[in-house]
Amino acid sequence: MNVTFYTSLAYSNPLCVFWQTKVELVGYVIIIFLSITWCRIKWNRRLIDRFAAKIPGPPSYPLIGSLLEFRGTSQDLVAKMIKLNEQYGPEPCKIWLGSSLALYVMKPEDIQIILNNSNALDKGKFFKFFSGAFGEGLSTAAVPKWKLHRRIISPFFNNSHISTFLSVFNEKSVALICNLQKELNNTESFDIYGYVFTISVDGVCETSLEYNHDVQDNEKTEFLDSMTKFTELVTMRITMPWLYPDFIFNIYGKFTGLNQIYEKLFKFPNKIIKEKKFQYAQKKKTSHSSLNLTKNEKKQRKTLLDVLLEINNEEANFSNKDLRDEVLTVIFGGVESTTITTSFCILMLAIHQDIQDKVYDEIYQIMGEGDRIVTIEDTVKFVYLEQCIKETLRLYPLGAVFMRYLQDDVKIRNYTIPKDTTVIISPIGTHHLPELYPNPWKYNPDNFNPEKVAKRHKYSFIAFGGGPRNCIGEKYAMLFIKVLLSTFLRNYSVHTKCKMSDIKLKFDFIMKSVHGYQVTIRPRERKPTY
């Protein structure tokens, strides 16, 4: 009765009636606005929805898409990707990344079309998640800026210039041998990753920044720790669509110390860039032709930063941030590719003693008994060693996936993929297709003998990507890895209790072994095994 009384009183009050009517009107306007917006979105993406309806894929839910299927740890993520490959491969399948459609392709024929299409050069919004650290470096830049920077930086990675770093690679390889001596009497296995990582960092920093590893070690360690923490945060963000909006991620970053991570990450390269720019200006005043280089050997051996500063003086207009973005991109890519590939390859050779013996015999036949350093001619002759490296990258590619955002429709075989679709290309998927590689989880360097390579599609092996936007540092990384491995195997034999079935993978932007790379080493007797 009291409720009825107050209700009737409210309706009899003109002011209450006015406000109630106004609230109802606003509510109707909001509902109509949302309905129109939803209809407009559905109309604009009707082609995408129509296309997606024809493609199989894991379950999808409102707002979060298929990402619920990929929740879990970084180890769970790799396991679920492998399961996806087995369930849907080799035909394309769809994955909803929040409300965005992604098409997952594994066949080499499809991959070739995508990677070489001019409308598929953009890496999409997920790579922009890394722009906080790498800015607009080669791996994250929008297409126009990428084209310009790629043209400018490419000469640094040509064969003739990379060969000038051979003395650095040899020096670092000898340092690796010396550092490992403490493990010779150790009967317990150790993780070789840390040793290779230290050497890779020194080699890449010296060739990109002319960094002297005897100084600023605290700054270097702080820099590398920050890079690791940043990649972990971004990898986590990819699987959590509620963190996709930048303003939400920035709020989340305040609680996780993201700004402090950036500060420590930028401190080291900013300091080196500042010093090098000052040196370059001084040299220019005294009319010397190159930065901090002597007239003979060092005049030809220019670091990445040297090249960028010289080109900047002639034609480019790089800001300090542009320089830092490119240096950070090269350091991260160079260190990770060299360290993880070398560590995985050593572990593979430790597990497969017969293959290790065959690699050593090849090295022995080429280099003999002495302790001479590796030459460019030697690296060309390391044919079986290269097969082992490529087979390692086939089994355990550094990048489990990479993406391309379509700026126009692209046709592959029986499909026309609509614009605004993200295409996911998975090396770990393609590299483990049984029709390409029989018994795909077996380590078999003969997969890369010339006869078998000639029979397979060119894009059956995409460890370094493909097309115009492939990895620019492939030759650099392969040369460094060859020198490291050949020097290591001349001095040590490597052993392990680990089996192939013991290896578990995780995805922290780069694919790694969960349990590290546990091995033991023994002094190598300088004679062939045959």
C-alpha positions as a printed NumPy array, in Angstrom:
array([[  0.   ,   0.   ,   0.   ],
       [  2.845,   2.386,   0.843],
       [  4.549,   1.496,  -2.438],
       [  1.389,   2.265,  -4.373],
       [  1.037,   5.578,  -2.568],
       [  4.599,   6.755,  -3.33 ],
       [  4.408,   5.58 ,  -6.903],
       [  1.223,   7.504,  -7.526],
       [  2.767,  10.507,  -5.801],
       [  5.756,  10.361,  -8.102],
       [  3.595,  10.244, -11.197],
       [  1.533,  13.137,  -9.928],
       [  4.679,  15.244,  -9.588],
       [  5.322,  16.992, -12.961],
       [  9.091,  17.31 , -12.271],
       [  9.4  ,  13.56 , -11.64 ],
       [  7.406,  12.791, -14.766],
       [  9.683,  15.127, -16.792],
       [ 12.908,  13.483, -15.602],
       [ 11.546,   9.984, -16.001],
       [ 10.505,  10.782, -19.565],
       [ 13.929,  12.291, -20.276],
       [ 15.764,   9.242, -18.899],
       [ 13.586,   6.933, -20.973],
       [ 14.22 ,   9.031, -24.064],
       [ 18.014,   8.951, -23.514],
       [ 17.777,   5.192, -23.004],
       [ 15.918,   4.762, -26.279],
       [ 18.455,   6.953, -28.095],
       [ 21.362,   4.878, -26.719],
       [ 19.66 ,   1.62 , -27.712],
       [ 18.939,   2.949, -31.211],
       [ 22.514,   4.27 , -31.546],
       [ 24.036,   0.943, -30.467],
       [ 21.698,  -0.958, -32.77 ],
       [ 22.613,   1.244, -35.743],
       [ 26.326,   0.965, -34.888],
       [ 26.081,  -2.82 , -34.628],
       [ 24.207,  -3.059, -37.916],
       [ 26.772,  -0.813, -39.585],
       [ 29.66 ,  -2.93 , -38.269],
       [ 27.956,  -6.115, -39.445],
       [ 27.275,  -4.562, -42.861],
       [ 30.846,  -3.324, -43.275],
       [ 32.263,  -6.714, -42.372],
       [ 29.655,  -8.794, -44.152],
       [ 32.248, -10.095, -46.619],
       [ 34.549, -11.155, -43.791],
       [ 31.692, -12.877, -41.924],
       [ 30.529, -14.575, -45.12 ],
       [ 34.079, -15.774, -45.8  ],
       [ 34.604, -16.926, -42.2  ],
       [ 31.406, -18.986, -42.276],
       [ 32.998, -21.252, -44.917],
       [ 36.24 , -21.87 , -43.014],
       [ 36.628, -24.339, -40.138],
       [ 38.29 , -23.302, -36.914],
       [ 38.237, -23.496, -33.119],
       [ 35.187, -22.224, -31.185],
       [ 34.674, -18.466, -30.954],
       [ 32.997, -16.377, -28.267],
       [ 31.76 , -12.743, -28.189],
       [ 34.481, -10.103, -27.668],
       [ 37.297, -12.597, -26.95 ],
       [ 36.96 , -14.661, -30.121],
       [ 38.962, -17.922, -30.118],
       [ 41.538, -16.743, -27.606],
       [ 39.937, -18.745, -24.806],
       [ 41.31 , -21.795, -26.617],
       [ 44.858, -20.464, -26.207],
       [ 44.784, -19.477, -22.552],
       [ 47.457, -20.815, -20.221],
       [ 51.218, -20.579, -19.823],
       [ 53.708, -19.885, -22.603],
       [ 54.339, -23.648, -22.683],
       [ 50.611, -24.345, -23.031],
       [ 50.464, -21.891, -25.943],
       [ 52.979, -23.858, -28.031],
       [ 51.279, -27.167, -27.215],
       [ 47.917, -25.759, -28.345],
       [ 49.425, -24.382, -31.546],
       [ 50.85 , -27.815, -32.356],
       [ 47.452, -29.371, -31.614],
       [ 45.838, -26.82 , -33.945],
       [ 48.273, -27.815, -36.698],
       [ 47.405, -31.479, -36.274],
       [ 43.65 , -30.859, -36.084],
       [ 43.184, -28.521, -39.059],
       [ 46.349, -28.776, -41.137],
       [ 47.325, -28.454, -43.848],
       [ 44.223, -26.594, -45.057],
       [ 43.507, -23.026, -43.861],
       [ 41.522, -22.541, -40.684],
       [ 40.109, -19.448, -38.983],
       [ 40.986, -17.977, -35.602],
       [ 39.064, -15.036, -34.174],
       [ 41.494, -12.677, -32.412],
       [ 38.915, -10.843, -30.358],
       [ 36.593,  -9.443, -33.02 ],
       [ 39.251,  -9.586, -35.767],
       [ 39.401, -12.49 , -38.204],
       [ 42.686, -14.301, -38.765],
       [ 43.26 , -17.007, -41.37 ],
       [ 45.866, -19.588, -40.387],
       [ 47.734, -21.012, -43.405],
       [ 50.382, -23.726, -43.586],
       [ 50.737, -24.82 , -47.213],
       [ 53.867, -23.465, -48.962],
       [ 51.86 , -22.504, -52.06 ],
       [ 49.575, -20.278, -49.981],
       [ 52.456, -18.842, -47.968],
       [ 54.34 , -17.848, -51.116],
       [ 51.337, -15.904, -52.43 ],
       [ 50.795, -14.079, -49.138],
       [ 54.409, -13.163, -48.437],
       [ 55.001, -11.836, -51.947],
       [ 51.77 ,  -9.869, -52.3  ],
       [ 52.15 ,  -6.093, -52.171],
       [ 48.856,  -5.875, -50.265],
       [ 50.193,  -8.135, -47.518],
       [ 53.301,  -6.288, -46.343],
       [ 51.748,  -4.799, -43.201],
       [ 52.34 ,  -6.894, -40.079],
       [ 49.121,  -5.792, -38.404],
       [ 48.136,  -4.485, -35.013],
       [ 49.713,  -7.265, -32.967],
       [ 53.229,  -6.307, -34.027],
       [ 52.384,  -2.757, -32.978],
       [ 52.304,  -4.132, -29.427],
       [ 56.114,  -4.267, -29.702],
       [ 56.426,  -0.645, -30.819],
       [ 56.805,   0.483, -27.202],
       [ 60.316,  -0.976, -27.236],
       [ 61.242,  -1.261, -30.913],
       [ 59.367,   1.835, -32.081],
       [ 59.293,   1.802, -35.865],
       [ 62.268,  -0.427, -36.509],
       [ 62.331,  -2.822, -39.463],
       [ 60.28 ,  -5.485, -37.695],
       [ 57.438,  -3.18 , -36.584],
       [ 57.403,  -0.179, -38.949],
       [ 54.462,   0.691, -41.18 ],
       [ 55.018,  -0.214, -44.827],
       [ 56.175,   3.213, -46.173],
       [ 58.749,   3.673, -43.414],
       [ 59.843,   0.038, -43.633],
       [ 60.549,   0.401, -47.373],
       [ 62.722,   3.446, -46.807],
       [ 64.671,   1.995, -43.87 ],
       [ 65.068,  -1.404, -45.533],
       [ 66.703,   0.228, -48.55 ],
       [ 69.044,   2.219, -46.313],
       [ 70.038,  -0.631, -43.998],
       [ 70.339,  -3.439, -46.591],
       [ 73.991,  -2.677, -47.538],
       [ 75.033,  -3.435, -43.945],
       [ 73.791,  -7.014, -44.397],
       [ 75.227,  -7.787, -47.831],
       [ 77.791, -10.594, -48.115],
       [ 80.842,  -8.42 , -48.623],
       [ 80.125,  -6.282, -45.573],
       [ 79.162,  -9.184, -43.31 ],
       [ 82.473, -10.866, -44.151],
       [ 84.308,  -7.941, -42.51 ],
       [ 82.879,  -9.139, -39.173],
       [ 84.504, -12.555, -39.451],
       [ 87.363, -11.514, -37.15 ],
       [ 84.8  , -10.49 , -34.503],
       [ 82.963, -13.81 , -34.832],
       [ 86.219, -15.749, -34.539],
       [ 87.249, -13.738, -31.492],
       [ 83.919, -14.393, -29.762],
       [ 84.072, -18.106, -30.635],
       [ 87.496, -18.404, -28.983],
       [ 86.09 , -16.612, -25.952],
       [ 83.276, -19.194, -25.808],
       [ 85.833, -22.021, -25.751],
       [ 87.748, -20.332, -22.92 ],
       [ 84.597, -19.667, -20.895],
       [ 83.513, -23.306, -21.194],
       [ 86.756, -24.701, -19.785],
       [ 85.331, -24.498, -16.258],
       [ 82.73 , -27.109, -17.261],
       [ 85.234, -29.729, -18.482],
       [ 85.495, -31.574, -15.149],
       [ 81.817, -31.191, -14.394],
       [ 79.976, -34.541, -14.448],
       [ 76.646, -32.778, -13.974],
       [ 74.943, -31.279, -16.995],
       [ 74.814, -27.5  , -17.418],
       [ 72.707, -25.17 , -19.554],
       [ 74.878, -23.998, -22.437],
       [ 72.425, -21.216, -23.248],
       [ 73.994, -18.751, -20.778],
       [ 77.463, -19.164, -22.269],
       [ 76.264, -18.738, -25.855],
       [ 74.039, -15.819, -24.859],
       [ 76.957, -13.854, -23.366],
       [ 79.061, -14.375, -26.492],
       [ 76.174, -13.525, -28.834],
       [ 75.459, -10.293, -26.982],
       [ 79.099,  -9.228, -27.198],
       [ 79.353, -10.117, -30.889],
       [ 76.114,  -8.422, -31.931],
       [ 76.75 ,  -5.327, -29.81 ],
       [ 80.267,  -4.974, -31.221],
       [ 79.087,  -5.215, -34.824],
       [ 76.062,  -2.969, -34.352],
       [ 77.353,  -0.421, -31.797],
       [ 81.131,  -1.03 , -31.565],
       [ 80.432,  -1.791, -27.924],
       [ 83.44 ,  -2.826, -25.804],
       [ 82.367,  -5.705, -23.572],
       [ 84.956,  -4.828, -20.927],
       [ 83.047,  -1.739, -19.869],
       [ 79.478,  -0.851, -18.906],
       [ 78.628,  -4.476, -17.995],
       [ 75.994,  -3.385, -15.484],
       [ 74.242,  -1.274, -18.101],
       [ 74.356,  -4.152, -20.591],
       [ 72.878,  -6.609, -18.083],
       [ 70.164,  -4.135, -17.125],
       [ 69.399,  -3.598, -20.808],
       [ 69.05 ,  -7.317, -21.585],
       [ 66.949,  -8.035, -18.489],
       [ 64.592,  -5.237, -19.487],
       [ 64.247,  -6.605, -23.011],
       [ 63.313, -10.033, -21.63 ],
       [ 60.69 ,  -8.572, -19.271],
       [ 59.189,  -6.475, -22.054],
       [ 58.788,  -9.407, -24.462],
       [ 57.153, -11.473, -21.699],
       [ 54.604,  -8.699, -21.094],
       [ 53.769,  -8.314, -24.772],
       [ 53.473, -12.079, -25.337],
       [ 50.986, -12.193, -22.479],
       [ 49.069,  -9.236, -23.979],
       [ 48.516, -11.096, -27.267],
       [ 46.518, -13.799, -25.457],
       [ 44.453, -11.307, -23.388],
       [ 42.137,  -9.257, -25.63 ],
       [ 41.053,  -7.008, -22.752],
       [ 44.611,  -5.623, -22.841],
       [ 44.465,  -4.785, -26.582],
       [ 43.395,  -1.124, -26.137],
       [ 46.528,   0.946, -25.504],
       [ 44.994,   2.996, -22.697],
       [ 44.098,  -0.173, -20.763],
       [ 47.526,  -1.707, -21.353],
       [ 49.177,   1.547, -20.235],
       [ 47.197,   1.44 , -16.991],
       [ 48.175,  -2.204, -16.557],
       [ 51.772,  -1.226, -17.344],
       [ 51.853,   1.222, -14.454],
       [ 51.178,  -1.637, -12.055],
       [ 53.809,  -3.866, -13.668],
       [ 56.541,  -1.22 , -13.894],
       [ 56.443,  -0.916, -17.684],
       [ 57.763,   2.648, -17.686],
       [ 60.748,   1.569, -15.593],
       [ 61.37 ,  -1.277, -18.027],
       [ 61.392,   1.199, -20.935],
       [ 63.733,   3.514, -19.065],
       [ 66.272,   0.747, -18.438],
       [ 65.866,  -0.629, -21.95 ],
       [ 66.616,   2.703, -23.636],
       [ 69.422,   3.833, -21.32 ],
       [ 72.163,   1.663, -22.846],
       [ 71.574,   2.314, -26.584],
       [ 70.811,   6.013, -25.987],
       [ 74.173,   6.462, -24.29 ],
       [ 76.084,   4.686, -27.055],
       [ 74.251,   6.612, -29.79 ],
       [ 75.004,   9.915, -28.083],
       [ 78.709,   9.064, -27.806],
       [ 78.945,   7.875, -31.407],
       [ 77.188,  10.958, -32.769],
       [ 79.651,  13.147, -30.885],
       [ 82.613,  11.129, -32.229],
       [ 81.197,  11.31 , -35.737],
       [ 80.828,  15.084, -35.508],
       [ 84.422,  15.414, -34.272],
       [ 85.761,  13.227, -37.059],
       [ 83.792,  15.206, -39.609],
       [ 85.353,  18.425, -38.355],
       [ 88.823,  17.031, -38.856],
       [ 87.766,  15.79 , -42.344],
       [ 88.271,  12.103, -41.621],
       [ 86.156,   9.966, -43.909],
       [ 84.763,   7.498, -41.408],
       [ 83.924,   7.21 , -37.754],
       [ 86.53 ,   5.849, -35.328],
       [ 88.121,   3.67 , -37.994],
       [ 91.74 ,   3.238, -39.059],
       [ 92.705,   3.478, -42.709],
       [ 93.213,  -0.194, -43.414],
       [ 91.079,  -3.089, -42.097],
       [ 88.825,  -1.056, -39.812],
       [ 87.987,   1.454, -42.486],
       [ 85.979,  -1.297, -44.159],
       [ 84.493,  -2.731, -40.949],
       [ 81.706,  -0.371, -40.071],
       [ 79.11 ,  -1.03 , -37.425],
       [ 75.403,  -0.632, -38.087],
       [ 75.438,   2.663, -36.225],
       [ 78.371,   3.877, -38.332],
       [ 76.43 ,   3.097, -41.499],
       [ 73.283,   4.815, -40.229],
       [ 75.172,   7.944, -39.176],
       [ 77.014,   8.214, -42.493],
       [ 73.825,   7.748, -44.521],
       [ 72.042,  10.174, -42.206],
       [ 74.66 ,  12.754, -43.051],
       [ 74.178,  12.21 , -46.788],
       [ 70.502,  11.554, -47.461],
       [ 68.421,  10.249, -44.549],
       [ 66.81 ,  12.134, -41.73 ],
       [ 67.016,   9.756, -38.778],
       [ 66.1  ,  11.117, -35.38 ],
       [ 67.767,   9.7  , -32.27 ],
       [ 64.648,   7.585, -31.798],
       [ 64.895,   6.21 , -35.357],
       [ 68.505,   5.238, -34.721],
       [ 67.597,   3.604, -31.42 ],
       [ 64.653,   1.707, -32.959],
       [ 66.819,   0.147, -35.642],
       [ 69.684,  -0.66 , -33.286],
       [ 67.321,  -2.277, -30.772],
       [ 65.663,  -4.331, -33.523],
       [ 68.994,  -5.633, -34.822],
       [ 70.362,  -6.389, -31.343],
       [ 67.241,  -8.289, -30.28 ],
       [ 66.969, -10.233, -33.53 ],
       [ 70.687, -10.957, -33.769],
       [ 71.15 , -12.067, -30.167],
       [ 68.042, -14.267, -30.034],
       [ 68.584, -15.946, -33.415],
       [ 72.244, -16.697, -32.725],
       [ 71.823, -17.83 , -29.113],
       [ 68.766, -20.048, -29.421],
       [ 69.701, -21.65 , -32.751],
       [ 73.252, -22.395, -31.58 ],
       [ 72.026, -23.793, -28.241],
       [ 69.378, -25.969, -29.878],
       [ 71.857, -27.232, -32.485],
       [ 74.415, -28.179, -29.819],
       [ 71.69 , -30.047, -27.932],
       [ 70.629, -31.882, -31.119],
       [ 74.226, -32.948, -31.803],
       [ 74.605, -34.088, -28.193],
       [ 71.504, -36.287, -28.537],
       [ 72.554, -37.628, -31.971],
       [ 76.193, -38.691, -31.562],
       [ 76.41 , -40.205, -35.043],
       [ 75.418, -36.898, -36.617],
       [ 77.881, -35.03 , -34.368],
       [ 80.672, -37.326, -35.566],
       [ 79.744, -36.65 , -39.182],
       [ 79.812, -32.876, -38.603],
       [ 83.175, -33.09 , -36.858],
       [ 84.641, -35.175, -39.698],
       [ 83.587, -32.505, -42.197],
       [ 85.166, -29.748, -40.064],
       [ 88.35 , -31.799, -39.621],
       [ 88.679, -32.461, -43.347],
       [ 88.329, -28.741, -44.092],
       [ 90.417, -27.255, -41.256],
       [ 92.852, -30.012, -40.298],
       [ 94.843, -30.353, -37.067],
       [ 95.86 , -26.754, -36.457],
       [ 94.211, -23.959, -34.507],
       [ 93.78 , -21.555, -37.39 ],
       [ 90.738, -19.323, -37.406],
       [ 87.728, -19.923, -39.637],
       [ 87.76 , -18.231, -43.041],
       [ 84.903, -17.301, -45.345],
       [ 86.012, -20.1  , -47.694],
       [ 85.725, -22.576, -44.808],
       [ 82.155, -21.542, -44.017],
       [ 81.115, -22.149, -47.634],
       [ 82.49 , -25.702, -47.39 ],
       [ 80.613, -26.483, -44.145],
       [ 77.806, -28.083, -46.149],
       [ 76.684, -30.751, -43.679],
       [ 77.011, -28.334, -40.755],
       [ 74.646, -25.971, -42.577],
       [ 72.208, -28.842, -43.089],
       [ 72.28 , -29.451, -39.318],
       [ 71.613, -25.779, -38.592],
       [ 68.689, -25.668, -41.024],
       [ 67.242, -28.918, -39.639],
       [ 67.453, -27.386, -36.157],
       [ 65.565, -24.337, -37.414],
       [ 63.019, -26.581, -39.113],
       [ 62.286, -28.455, -35.884],
       [ 62.493, -25.415, -33.617],
       [ 61.939, -22.207, -35.605],
       [ 62.584, -19.045, -33.613],
       [ 59.305, -17.449, -34.583],
       [ 56.436, -19.86 , -33.991],
       [ 54.152, -17.523, -35.972],
       [ 54.254, -14.301, -37.936],
       [ 51.396, -12.231, -39.286],
       [ 50.37 , -10.203, -42.325],
       [ 47.45 ,  -7.778, -42.466],
       [ 45.69 ,  -7.641, -45.845],
       [ 45.068,  -4.157, -47.185],
       [ 43.116,  -5.576, -50.123],
       [ 41.627,  -8.907, -51.206],
       [ 44.17 , -11.663, -51.883],
       [ 43.412, -14.893, -53.748],
       [ 45.007, -18.18 , -52.708],
       [ 44.035, -21.339, -54.595],
       [ 40.278, -21.788, -53.927],
       [ 39.86 , -18.804, -51.603],
       [ 39.68 , -15.067, -51.974],
       [ 40.679, -13.69 , -48.591],
       [ 38.887, -10.381, -47.93 ],
       [ 40.774,  -7.23 , -46.997],
       [ 41.186,  -6.419, -43.292],
       [ 41.865, -10.094, -42.554],
       [ 45.034, -10.995, -40.661],
       [ 46.902, -13.986, -42.113],
       [ 48.829, -16.086, -39.596],
       [ 51.776, -18.036, -40.993],
       [ 53.262, -20.678, -38.741],
       [ 56.768, -22.034, -39.421],
       [ 56.214, -24.642, -36.725],
       [ 53.096, -25.737, -38.611],
       [ 54.592, -25.792, -42.111],
       [ 57.871, -27.346, -40.96 ],
       [ 56.022, -30.304, -39.438],
       [ 53.726, -31.23 , -42.311],
       [ 54.328, -34.966, -42.968],
       [ 53.87 , -34.521, -46.721],
       [ 56.861, -32.157, -46.712],
       [ 59.014, -33.793, -44.053],
       [ 58.314, -37.493, -43.348],
       [ 58.544, -38.271, -39.627],
       [ 58.529, -34.503, -38.998],
       [ 59.569, -34.555, -35.314],
       [ 62.718, -36.561, -36.025],
       [ 66.038, -34.7  , -36.295],
       [ 67.298, -35.519, -39.781],
       [ 69.815, -33.156, -41.448],
       [ 69.422, -35.137, -44.675],
       [ 66.142, -33.258, -45.091],
       [ 68.352, -30.475, -46.422],
       [ 70.579, -32.341, -48.816],
       [ 70.421, -30.716, -52.271],
       [ 68.32 , -33.467, -53.875],
       [ 65.535, -33.28 , -51.281],
       [ 65.565, -29.484, -51.183],
       [ 65.151, -29.379, -54.987],
       [ 62.021, -31.567, -54.769],
       [ 60.275, -29.418, -52.151],
       [ 58.494, -26.117, -52.593],
       [ 60.726, -23.121, -51.887],
       [ 58.436, -21.991, -49.06 ],
       [ 58.541, -25.349, -47.281],
       [ 61.278, -23.827, -45.108],
       [ 60.408, -20.384, -43.717],
       [ 62.555, -20.075, -40.593],
       [ 63.608, -16.613, -41.806],
       [ 60.288, -15.721, -43.404],
       [ 60.118, -15.003, -47.105],
       [ 59.21 , -12.396, -49.687],
       [ 60.224,  -8.721, -49.564],
       [ 59.779,  -8.505, -45.788],
       [ 61.898, -11.514, -44.872],
       [ 64.507, -11.453, -42.102],
       [ 67.232,  -9.064, -43.23 ],
       [ 69.827, -10.655, -40.922],
       [ 69.652, -14.26 , -42.188],
       [ 73.161, -14.327, -43.708],
       [ 74.631, -12.501, -40.713],
       [ 73.112, -15.01 , -38.277],
       [ 74.115, -18.059, -40.332],
       [ 77.732, -16.89 , -40.591],
       [ 78.004, -16.205, -36.849],
       [ 76.38 , -19.565, -35.988],
       [ 78.676, -21.49 , -38.351],
       [ 81.787, -19.943, -36.814],
       [ 80.549, -20.575, -33.263],
       [ 79.597, -24.205, -33.901],
       [ 82.65 , -25.161, -35.928],
       [ 85.008, -23.667, -33.316],
       [ 83.085, -25.337, -30.485],
       [ 83.097, -28.794, -32.143],
       [ 86.808, -28.612, -32.978],
       [ 87.55 , -28.225, -29.283],
       [ 84.815, -30.181, -27.495],
       [ 82.582, -33.159, -27.946],
       [ 79.146, -32.634, -26.452],
       [ 76.909, -35.12 , -24.629],
       [ 73.567, -35.204, -22.857],
       [ 71.132, -37.458, -21.008],
       [ 68.277, -35.548, -22.631],
       [ 66.086, -37.289, -25.207],
       [ 64.014, -35.731, -27.956],
       [ 60.854, -36.583, -26.019],
       [ 62.158, -34.57 , -23.031],
       [ 62.212, -31.297, -24.971],
       [ 59.27 , -29.022, -24.153],
       [ 58.73 , -25.714, -25.899],
       [ 57.467, -22.335, -24.737],
       [ 56.605, -19.161, -26.599],
       [ 57.967, -15.852, -25.258],
       [ 57.635, -14.11 , -28.637],
       [ 60.635, -16.296, -29.534],
       [ 60.277, -20.062, -29.162],
       [ 62.584, -21.584, -26.54 ],
       [ 63.174, -24.785, -24.62 ],
       [ 61.376, -24.868, -21.263],
       [ 64.152, -26.801, -19.517],
       [ 67.085, -25.096, -21.205],
       [ 69.825, -26.894, -23.146],
       [ 71.425, -29.308, -20.701],
       [ 74.732, -30.852, -21.857],
       [ 78.182, -31.961, -20.722],
       [ 81.416, -31.448, -22.687],
       [ 84.729, -33.311, -23.078],
       [ 88.012, -32.252, -24.684],
       [ 88.069, -33.138, -28.367],
       [ 90.842, -35.381, -29.676],
       [ 92.091, -33.783, -32.861],
       [ 91.524, -36.664, -35.222],
       [ 88.651, -37.769, -37.438],
       [ 86.141, -40.311, -36.143],
       [ 86.205, -42.499, -39.285]])
